[in-house]
Amino acid sequence: MPSMNPKLSLCIESMPPETLMKIFSYLDAASLLSVGCVNKHFYQLASDNGIWLKIYSRCFQPKRTIWKLKSEQTETVSVGCAALHDTKPGYWKKEYIFKQIASVKTRVIRLLRPINPYTGLPCKNKEAMKASGLSWILVLKDKNGKEHVMEKAKLSFKDTSVTVLWHSTDWPCLDILSSLKLFGVTPLLLDQGRAPIKNGPRRRSLIAEYHLANLTESSVAIGANKLVQLFSLNPGLLVGLWKEKNEIAFVMAGLHYHQLLERSTLGSATVQYAPPPNKPVLDDIDPEYGLHDYNLHFDMHGESCTYLCGTFRSLFCRKGDIENGYLKLTVLSVKDNKKHLPLSGTLGLSWETEVFKGKVKNCYMMNVTLLEGNGKPFWCFSAPVYLERSSKSSSLYDCVGPIYTTDYADSEGKVCVEFLWLEETKEYFIVSLVLYISTKKVNNWYGTNY
């Protein structure tokens, strides 16, 4: 047979525009947006107002007619015909996208209205995330500028946070990586009747960026077992490295519900979402305005198990306890042994990959949700922390055992926890829990001056 001339071979791009438009008219909205990314010609055809008006009308606009008076006769005019002639190219595509986004936003806001009286956070965060189609991805960037996207993740939900665990057998070598970015990802178009298309159009919102150069030297090592070492990167990221190869085994992120949806959806692909500043409600009567009526929801958990979860109300600070730029809120005191709290289970942070799984002792996720006097979230975080053996001994006359401590600090405050280990019962007791809040944060929030 004679060989086929390559110049005579046909492809879809060489088809007449009318034929392509006919093919495109059978596609759904997500497929049309994907087709528009092929080239400029496809973009123009896939933005046709006639195709998008039909899609828009099927979803949002009921069939109706406009009546016009002409020569003493009534004439029915299609809304679509007028809309096609009077609009710019791509108008109905944009209208459809905006209407879809607004529809999803309305459903999410409705789910977020009921508030949990204990945490001060919405009760249906998990349902709101599902309604928005929200997921999270990692983007690893190497020193040559190439990006490696990690999507497969395991989720674990708690009262105030979600823990996301990524693990894969094909992580790029740590030595060639320069940065790691955490994104919230939502489908641009969400069909409530089916799951989002895997490779469909999506929006990225940058949550945090971490530098991985010299990770083992610049990061805080919080624990290890026979297989992995754990390194903490603020805010709230945990990197597990294989001990022998010094390569990434898994990445775990603690994401607090407070502002999670905003950070995961309202930012851009390059700029993080910045929450609006709090507008202080001035008080001219209370001389200790901003020093009392704090409520704390405190949660300690592993990847899936909970060791302690409790709510502490009516916390306060006296003016004499303000030192070195911090307000001191004493939640549990060593002297008040009636309020000391036992931990349930063996303290440790569980992890897993496709091949291995394990547990690093004396490491855990700490969730802090501090509410101010009006019940608004004031200081919230979810972060990996660890226990350290203290040099001091127990000062309790009826309990003897080694003391362990956990210290956490960020730009807004510090948390100091003391544990007593009881060898007889093989359990930890929290004997002291103290929060230190930055006076700068308090002054900005309340409009005061401490």
CSV table of N, CA and C in Angstrom, one decimal, residues 238-348:
chain,number,residue,atom,x,y,z
A,238,LEU,N,4.2,19.0,59.7
A,238,LEU,CA,5.1,17.9,60.2
A,238,LEU,C,5.7,17.2,59.0
A,239,VAL,N,7.0,17.1,58.9
A,239,VAL,CA,7.7,16.3,57.9
A,239,VAL,C,8.4,15.1,58.5
A,240,GLY,N,8.0,13.9,57.9
A,240,GLY,CA,8.7,12.7,58.4
A,240,GLY,C,9.7,12.3,57.4
A,241,LEU,N,11.0,12.0,57.8
A,241,LEU,CA,12.1,11.6,57.0
A,241,LEU,C,12.5,10.2,57.3
A,242,TRP,N,12.8,9.4,56.2
A,242,TRP,CA,13.4,8.1,56.5
A,242,TRP,C,14.8,8.3,57.1
A,243,LYS,N,15.1,7.6,58.1
A,243,LYS,CA,16.3,7.8,58.8
A,243,LYS,C,17.5,7.5,58.0
A,244,GLU,N,17.5,6.4,57.3
A,244,GLU,CA,18.7,5.9,56.5
A,244,GLU,C,18.9,6.8,55.3
A,245,LYS,N,17.9,7.1,54.5
A,245,LYS,CA,18.0,7.8,53.2
A,245,LYS,C,17.9,9.3,53.4
A,246,ASN,N,17.4,9.8,54.5
A,246,ASN,CA,17.1,11.2,54.6
A,246,ASN,C,16.2,11.8,53.5
A,247,GLU,N,15.2,10.9,53.2
A,247,GLU,CA,14.2,11.3,52.2
A,247,GLU,C,12.8,11.4,52.9
A,248,ILE,N,11.9,12.2,52.2
A,248,ILE,CA,10.6,12.3,52.8
A,248,ILE,C,9.8,11.0,52.8
A,249,ALA,N,9.2,10.7,53.9
A,249,ALA,CA,8.4,9.5,54.0
A,249,ALA,C,6.9,9.9,54.0
A,250,PHE,N,6.6,11.1,54.7
A,250,PHE,CA,5.2,11.6,54.7
A,250,PHE,C,5.2,13.0,55.2
A,251,VAL,N,4.1,13.7,54.9
A,251,VAL,CA,3.9,15.1,55.4
A,251,VAL,C,2.6,15.1,56.1
A,252,MET,N,2.5,15.7,57.2
A,252,MET,CA,1.3,15.8,58.0
A,252,MET,C,1.0,17.3,58.3
A,253,ALA,N,-0.2,17.8,58.1
A,253,ALA,CA,-0.5,19.2,58.4
A,253,ALA,C,-1.7,19.2,59.3
A,254,GLY,N,-1.6,20.1,60.4
A,254,GLY,CA,-2.7,20.3,61.3
A,254,GLY,C,-3.4,21.6,60.9
A,255,LEU,N,-4.7,21.6,60.5
A,255,LEU,CA,-5.4,22.7,60.0
A,255,LEU,C,-6.6,23.0,60.9
A,256,HIS,N,-6.5,24.2,61.6
A,256,HIS,CA,-7.6,24.6,62.5
A,256,HIS,C,-8.8,25.1,61.7
A,257,TYR,N,-10.0,24.8,62.2
A,257,TYR,CA,-11.2,25.2,61.5
A,257,TYR,C,-11.4,26.7,61.4
A,258,HIS,N,-10.9,27.4,62.4
A,258,HIS,CA,-11.0,28.9,62.4
A,258,HIS,C,-10.4,29.4,61.2
A,259,GLN,N,-11.1,30.1,60.3
A,259,GLN,CA,-10.7,30.7,59.1
A,259,GLN,C,-10.1,29.7,58.0
A,260,LEU,N,-10.3,28.4,58.3
A,260,LEU,CA,-9.8,27.4,57.4
A,260,LEU,C,-10.4,27.5,56.0
A,261,LEU,N,-11.8,27.6,55.9
A,261,LEU,CA,-12.4,27.7,54.6
A,261,LEU,C,-12.0,29.0,53.9
A,262,GLU,N,-11.8,30.1,54.7
A,262,GLU,CA,-11.4,31.4,54.0
A,262,GLU,C,-9.9,31.2,53.5
A,263,ARG,N,-9.1,30.7,54.3
A,263,ARG,CA,-7.7,30.5,53.8
A,263,ARG,C,-7.6,29.5,52.7
A,264,SER,N,-8.5,28.5,52.6
A,264,SER,CA,-8.4,27.5,51.6
A,264,SER,C,-9.1,27.9,50.3
A,265,THR,N,-9.9,29.0,50.3
A,265,THR,CA,-10.7,29.3,49.2
A,265,THR,C,-10.6,30.7,48.7
A,266,LEU,N,-10.3,31.7,49.6
A,266,LEU,CA,-10.3,33.1,49.2
A,266,LEU,C,-8.9,33.6,48.8
A,267,GLY,N,-7.9,32.9,49.0
A,267,GLY,CA,-6.5,33.4,48.6
A,267,GLY,C,-6.3,33.1,47.1
A,268,SER,N,-5.2,33.5,46.6
A,268,SER,CA,-4.9,33.3,45.2
A,268,SER,C,-3.8,32.2,45.2
A,269,ALA,N,-3.4,31.8,44.0
A,269,ALA,CA,-2.4,30.8,43.8
A,269,ALA,C,-1.0,31.3,44.2
A,270,THR,N,-0.8,32.6,44.4
A,270,THR,CA,0.5,33.1,44.8
A,270,THR,C,0.5,33.9,46.1
A,271,VAL,N,-0.7,34.4,46.5
A,271,VAL,CA,-0.8,35.3,47.7
A,271,VAL,C,-1.7,34.6,48.7
A,272,GLN,N,-1.3,34.6,50.0
A,272,GLN,CA,-2.1,34.0,51.0
A,272,GLN,C,-3.3,34.9,51.4
A,273,TYR,N,-4.4,34.3,51.8
A,273,TYR,CA,-5.5,35.1,52.3
A,273,TYR,C,-5.2,35.8,53.6
A,274,ALA,N,-5.5,37.1,53.7
A,274,ALA,CA,-5.3,37.9,54.9
A,274,ALA,C,-6.6,38.2,55.5
A,275,PRO,N,-6.9,37.7,56.7
A,275,PRO,CA,-8.2,38.0,57.3
A,275,PRO,C,-8.3,39.5,57.7
A,276,PRO,N,-9.5,40.0,57.6
A,276,PRO,CA,-9.7,41.4,58.0
A,276,PRO,C,-9.4,41.7,59.4
A,277,PRO,N,-8.8,42.8,59.8
A,277,PRO,CA,-8.5,43.1,61.2
A,277,PRO,C,-9.8,43.2,62.0
A,278,ASN,N,-9.7,42.9,63.3
A,278,ASN,CA,-10.8,42.9,64.2
A,278,ASN,C,-11.1,44.4,64.5
A,279,LYS,N,-12.4,44.8,64.5
A,279,LYS,CA,-12.8,46.1,64.9
A,279,LYS,C,-13.1,46.1,66.4
A,280,PRO,N,-12.3,46.8,67.2
A,280,PRO,CA,-12.5,46.7,68.7
A,280,PRO,C,-13.7,47.5,69.1
A,281,VAL,N,-14.4,46.9,70.1
A,281,VAL,CA,-15.6,47.5,70.7
A,281,VAL,C,-15.1,48.2,72.0
A,282,LEU,N,-15.0,49.5,72.0
A,282,LEU,CA,-14.5,50.2,73.1
A,282,LEU,C,-15.3,50.1,74.3
A,283,ASP,N,-14.7,50.0,75.5
A,283,ASP,CA,-15.4,50.0,76.8
A,283,ASP,C,-14.7,51.0,77.7
A,284,ASP,N,-15.5,52.0,78.1
A,284,ASP,CA,-15.0,53.0,79.0
A,284,ASP,C,-15.3,52.8,80.5
A,285,ILE,N,-15.9,51.7,80.8
A,285,ILE,CA,-16.3,51.4,82.2
A,285,ILE,C,-15.4,50.4,82.9
A,286,ASP,N,-15.2,49.3,82.2
A,286,ASP,CA,-14.4,48.2,82.8
A,286,ASP,C,-12.9,48.5,82.8
A,287,PRO,N,-12.3,48.7,84.0
A,287,PRO,CA,-10.9,49.0,84.0
A,287,PRO,C,-10.0,47.9,83.6
A,288,GLU,N,-10.5,46.7,83.6
A,288,GLU,CA,-9.7,45.5,83.2
A,288,GLU,C,-10.3,44.9,81.9
A,289,TYR,N,-10.8,45.7,81.0
A,289,TYR,CA,-11.3,45.3,79.8
A,289,TYR,C,-10.2,44.6,78.9
A,290,GLY,N,-10.6,43.3,78.6
A,290,GLY,CA,-9.6,42.5,77.8
A,290,GLY,C,-8.8,41.6,78.6
A,291,LEU,N,-9.0,41.6,80.0
A,291,LEU,CA,-8.2,40.7,80.8
A,291,LEU,C,-9.0,39.5,81.4
A,292,HIS,N,-10.3,39.4,81.1
A,292,HIS,CA,-11.0,38.4,81.7
A,292,HIS,C,-12.1,37.8,80.7
A,293,ASP,N,-12.8,36.8,81.2
A,293,ASP,CA,-13.9,36.1,80.4
A,293,ASP,C,-13.3,35.4,79.1
A,294,TYR,N,-12.1,34.8,79.2
A,294,TYR,CA,-11.6,34.0,78.1
A,294,TYR,C,-12.1,32.6,78.4
A,295,ASN,N,-12.4,31.8,77.3
A,295,ASN,CA,-12.8,30.4,77.3
A,295,ASN,C,-11.8,29.6,76.4
A,296,LEU,N,-11.3,28.5,76.9
A,296,LEU,CA,-10.4,27.7,76.2
A,296,LEU,C,-11.0,26.3,75.9
A,297,HIS,N,-10.8,25.9,74.6
A,297,HIS,CA,-11.1,24.5,74.3
A,297,HIS,C,-9.7,23.9,73.9
A,298,PHE,N,-9.3,22.9,74.6
A,298,PHE,CA,-8.0,22.3,74.5
A,298,PHE,C,-8.1,20.9,74.1
A,299,ASP,N,-7.3,20.5,73.1
A,299,ASP,CA,-7.5,19.2,72.5
A,299,ASP,C,-6.1,18.6,72.2
A,300,MET,N,-5.8,17.4,72.7
A,300,MET,CA,-4.5,16.7,72.4
A,300,MET,C,-4.9,15.4,71.7
A,301,HIS,N,-4.3,15.1,70.6
A,301,HIS,CA,-4.6,13.9,69.8
A,301,HIS,C,-3.5,13.5,69.0
A,302,GLY,N,-3.5,12.2,68.7
A,302,GLY,CA,-2.6,11.6,67.7
A,302,GLY,C,-3.2,11.8,66.3
A,303,GLU,N,-2.8,11.0,65.3
A,303,GLU,CA,-3.4,11.1,64.0
A,303,GLU,C,-4.8,10.8,64.0
A,304,SER,N,-5.3,9.9,64.8
A,304,SER,CA,-6.7,9.5,64.9
A,304,SER,C,-7.3,9.4,66.3
A,305,CYS,N,-6.4,9.1,67.3
A,305,CYS,CA,-7.0,9.0,68.7
A,305,CYS,C,-6.8,10.3,69.5
A,306,THR,N,-7.7,10.4,70.4
A,306,THR,CA,-7.8,11.6,71.3
A,306,THR,C,-7.3,11.3,72.7
A,307,TYR,N,-6.3,12.1,73.2
A,307,TYR,CA,-5.8,11.8,74.5
A,307,TYR,C,-6.4,12.7,75.6
A,308,LEU,N,-6.8,13.9,75.2
A,308,LEU,CA,-7.5,14.8,76.1
A,308,LEU,C,-8.3,15.8,75.3
A,309,CYS,N,-9.5,16.1,75.8
A,309,CYS,CA,-10.3,17.1,75.1
A,309,CYS,C,-11.2,17.8,76.2
A,310,GLY,N,-11.0,19.1,76.4
A,310,GLY,CA,-11.7,19.7,77.5
A,310,GLY,C,-11.9,21.2,77.3
A,311,THR,N,-12.9,21.8,77.9
A,311,THR,CA,-13.3,23.2,77.8
A,311,THR,C,-13.1,23.8,79.2
A,312,PHE,N,-12.4,25.0,79.2
A,312,PHE,CA,-12.1,25.7,80.5
A,312,PHE,C,-12.7,27.1,80.4
A,313,ARG,N,-13.5,27.5,81.3
A,313,ARG,CA,-14.2,28.8,81.2
A,313,ARG,C,-13.7,29.8,82.2
A,314,SER,N,-14.1,31.0,81.9
A,314,SER,CA,-13.8,32.2,82.8
A,314,SER,C,-12.4,32.3,83.2
A,315,LEU,N,-11.5,32.3,82.2
A,315,LEU,CA,-10.1,32.5,82.4
A,315,LEU,C,-9.8,34.0,82.5
A,316,PHE,N,-8.8,34.4,83.3
A,316,PHE,CA,-8.6,35.8,83.5
A,316,PHE,C,-7.1,36.1,83.8
A,317,CYS,N,-6.7,37.3,83.7
A,317,CYS,CA,-5.4,37.7,84.0
A,317,CYS,C,-5.4,39.0,84.9
A,318,ARG,N,-4.7,39.0,86.0
A,318,ARG,CA,-4.6,40.2,86.8
A,318,ARG,C,-3.5,41.1,86.2
A,319,LYS,N,-3.6,42.4,86.4
A,319,LYS,CA,-2.7,43.4,85.9
A,319,LYS,C,-1.3,43.1,86.3
A,320,GLY,N,-1.2,42.6,87.6
A,320,GLY,CA,0.2,42.3,88.1
A,320,GLY,C,0.8,41.1,87.4
A,321,ASP,N,0.0,40.3,86.7
A,321,ASP,CA,0.6,39.1,86.0
A,321,ASP,C,1.0,39.4,84.6
A,322,ILE,N,0.9,40.7,84.1
A,322,ILE,CA,1.4,41.1,82.8
A,322,ILE,C,2.9,41.4,82.9
A,323,GLU,N,3.7,40.6,82.2
A,323,GLU,CA,5.1,40.7,82.2
A,323,GLU,C,5.7,40.4,80.9
A,324,ASN,N,6.8,41.1,80.5
A,324,ASN,CA,7.6,40.9,79.3
A,324,ASN,C,6.7,40.8,78.1
A,325,GLY,N,5.7,41.6,78.0
A,325,GLY,CA,4.8,41.7,76.8
A,325,GLY,C,3.8,40.6,76.7
A,326,TYR,N,3.5,39.9,77.8
A,326,TYR,CA,2.5,38.8,77.8
A,326,TYR,C,1.5,38.9,78.9
A,327,LEU,N,0.2,38.5,78.6
A,327,LEU,CA,-0.8,38.3,79.6
A,327,LEU,C,-0.8,36.8,80.0
A,328,LYS,N,-0.8,36.5,81.3
A,328,LYS,CA,-0.7,35.2,81.7
A,328,LYS,C,-2.1,34.6,82.1
A,329,LEU,N,-2.6,33.6,81.5
A,329,LEU,CA,-3.8,32.9,81.8
A,329,LEU,C,-3.5,31.5,82.3
A,330,THR,N,-3.8,31.4,83.6
A,330,THR,CA,-3.6,30.1,84.2
A,330,THR,C,-4.8,29.2,84.1
A,331,VAL,N,-4.7,28.1,83.4
A,331,VAL,CA,-5.8,27.2,83.2
A,331,VAL,C,-5.8,26.1,84.2
A,332,LEU,N,-4.7,25.4,84.4
A,332,LEU,CA,-4.5,24.4,85.5
A,332,LEU,C,-3.3,24.8,86.3
A,333,SER,N,-3.4,24.7,87.6
A,333,SER,CA,-2.2,25.0,88.5
A,333,SER,C,-1.7,23.8,89.2
A,334,VAL,N,-0.4,23.8,89.4
A,334,VAL,CA,0.2,22.6,90.1
A,334,VAL,C,-0.4,22.6,91.5
A,335,LYS,N,-0.7,23.7,92.1
A,335,LYS,CA,-1.2,23.7,93.5
A,335,LYS,C,-2.6,23.1,93.7
A,336,ASP,N,-3.4,23.2,92.6
A,336,ASP,CA,-4.8,22.7,92.7
A,336,ASP,C,-4.8,21.3,92.1
A,337,ASN,N,-4.5,20.3,93.0
A,337,ASN,CA,-4.4,19.0,92.5
A,337,ASN,C,-5.7,18.3,92.2
A,338,LYS,N,-6.8,19.0,92.6
A,338,LYS,CA,-8.2,18.4,92.3
A,338,LYS,C,-8.5,18.6,90.9
A,339,LYS,N,-7.9,19.5,90.2
A,339,LYS,CA,-8.2,19.7,88.8
A,339,LYS,C,-7.2,19.1,87.8
A,340,HIS,N,-6.2,18.4,88.3
A,340,HIS,CA,-5.3,17.7,87.4
A,340,HIS,C,-5.9,16.7,86.6
A,341,LEU,N,-5.5,16.6,85.3
A,341,LEU,CA,-6.3,15.8,84.3
A,341,LEU,C,-5.4,14.6,83.8
A,342,PRO,N,-6.0,13.4,83.8
A,342,PRO,CA,-5.2,12.2,83.3
A,342,PRO,C,-5.4,12.2,81.7
A,343,LEU,N,-4.4,11.6,81.1
A,343,LEU,CA,-4.5,11.4,79.6
A,343,LEU,C,-4.9,9.9,79.4
A,344,SER,N,-5.7,9.8,78.4
A,344,SER,CA,-6.2,8.4,78.0
A,344,SER,C,-5.3,7.9,76.9
A,345,GLY,N,-4.9,6.6,77.0
A,345,GLY,CA,-4.1,6.0,76.0
A,345,GLY,C,-2.6,6.3,76.1
A,346,THR,N,-1.8,5.7,75.2
A,346,THR,CA,-0.4,5.8,75.2
A,346,THR,C,-0.1,7.0,74.3
A,347,LEU,N,0.6,8.0,74.8
A,347,LEU,CA,0.9,9.2,74.1
A,347,LEU,C,1.8,9.0,72.9
A,348,GLY,N,1.4,9.4,71.7
A,348,GLY,CA,2.3,9.2,70.5
A,348,GLY,C,1.6,9.6,69.3
